[in-house]
Coordinates of C-alpha atoms in Angstrom, one line a residue:
M1 CA 0.0 0.0 0.0
S2 CA 2.9 2.3 0.7
N3 CA 4.0 2.2 -3.0
F4 CA 0.5 3.2 -4.1
A5 CA 0.4 6.1 -1.7
D6 CA 3.9 7.2 -2.8
D7 CA 2.9 7.0 -6.4
L8 CA -0.3 8.9 -5.8
N9 CA 1.5 11.6 -3.9
A10 CA 4.1 11.9 -6.7
W11 CA 1.3 12.1 -9.3
V12 CA -0.6 14.8 -7.3
G13 CA 2.6 16.8 -7.0
R14 CA 3.2 16.6 -10.8
Q15 CA -0.4 17.7 -11.5
A16 CA -0.1 20.6 -9.2
Q17 CA 3.2 21.7 -10.7
S18 CA 1.8 21.3 -14.2
S19 CA -1.2 23.5 -13.3
V20 CA 1.1 26.2 -11.9
E21 CA 3.3 26.1 -15.0
E22 CA 0.3 26.4 -17.2
Q23 CA -0.9 29.5 -15.3
I24 CA 2.6 31.0 -15.4
L25 CA 2.8 30.4 -19.2
A26 CA -0.7 31.8 -19.8
A27 CA 0.2 35.0 -17.9
Y28 CA 3.5 35.4 -19.8
A29 CA 1.8 34.8 -23.1
A30 CA -0.9 37.4 -22.2
E31 CA 1.9 40.0 -21.6
H32 CA 4.0 39.0 -24.6
P33 CA 1.9 37.9 -27.6
A34 CA 3.7 35.4 -29.7
P35 CA 4.1 36.0 -33.4
E36 CA 1.6 34.4 -35.7
G37 CA 2.2 30.7 -36.1
Q38 CA 4.3 30.4 -32.9
E39 CA 3.6 29.8 -29.3
W40 CA 5.5 30.3 -26.0
F41 CA 6.7 27.4 -24.0
I42 CA 8.7 27.1 -20.7
A43 CA 12.2 26.3 -21.9
G44 CA 13.6 25.9 -18.4
Q45 CA 13.6 27.0 -14.9
Q46 CA 16.1 27.9 -12.2
R47 CA 15.7 28.0 -8.5
E48 CA 16.8 31.3 -7.1
S49 CA 16.9 32.7 -3.5
D50 CA 13.5 34.4 -4.0
G51 CA 11.7 31.7 -5.9
I52 CA 11.9 30.0 -9.3
A53 CA 12.9 31.9 -12.5
Y54 CA 11.4 30.6 -15.7
R55 CA 12.9 30.9 -19.1
F56 CA 10.5 31.1 -22.1
D57 CA 11.1 30.4 -25.8
L58 CA 9.0 30.2 -29.0
R59 CA 8.2 27.2 -31.1
A60 CA 5.9 26.5 -34.0
A61 CA 2.3 26.5 -32.8
S62 CA 0.7 23.1 -32.3
E63 CA -2.9 22.9 -33.5

């Protein structure tokens, strides 16, 4: 049962992180519209003393 609980906790953590990253990406895209045919994505992140710094980049838009 412990493995199931560990797996469930890990999954919940990934879902929460994914949701946060989607919100951060949406906020960034709202402030910085991507050129037509392209979209922003989170290209990386770095932990800093005051939080996490995200790096954004453009790619061809997926439809």
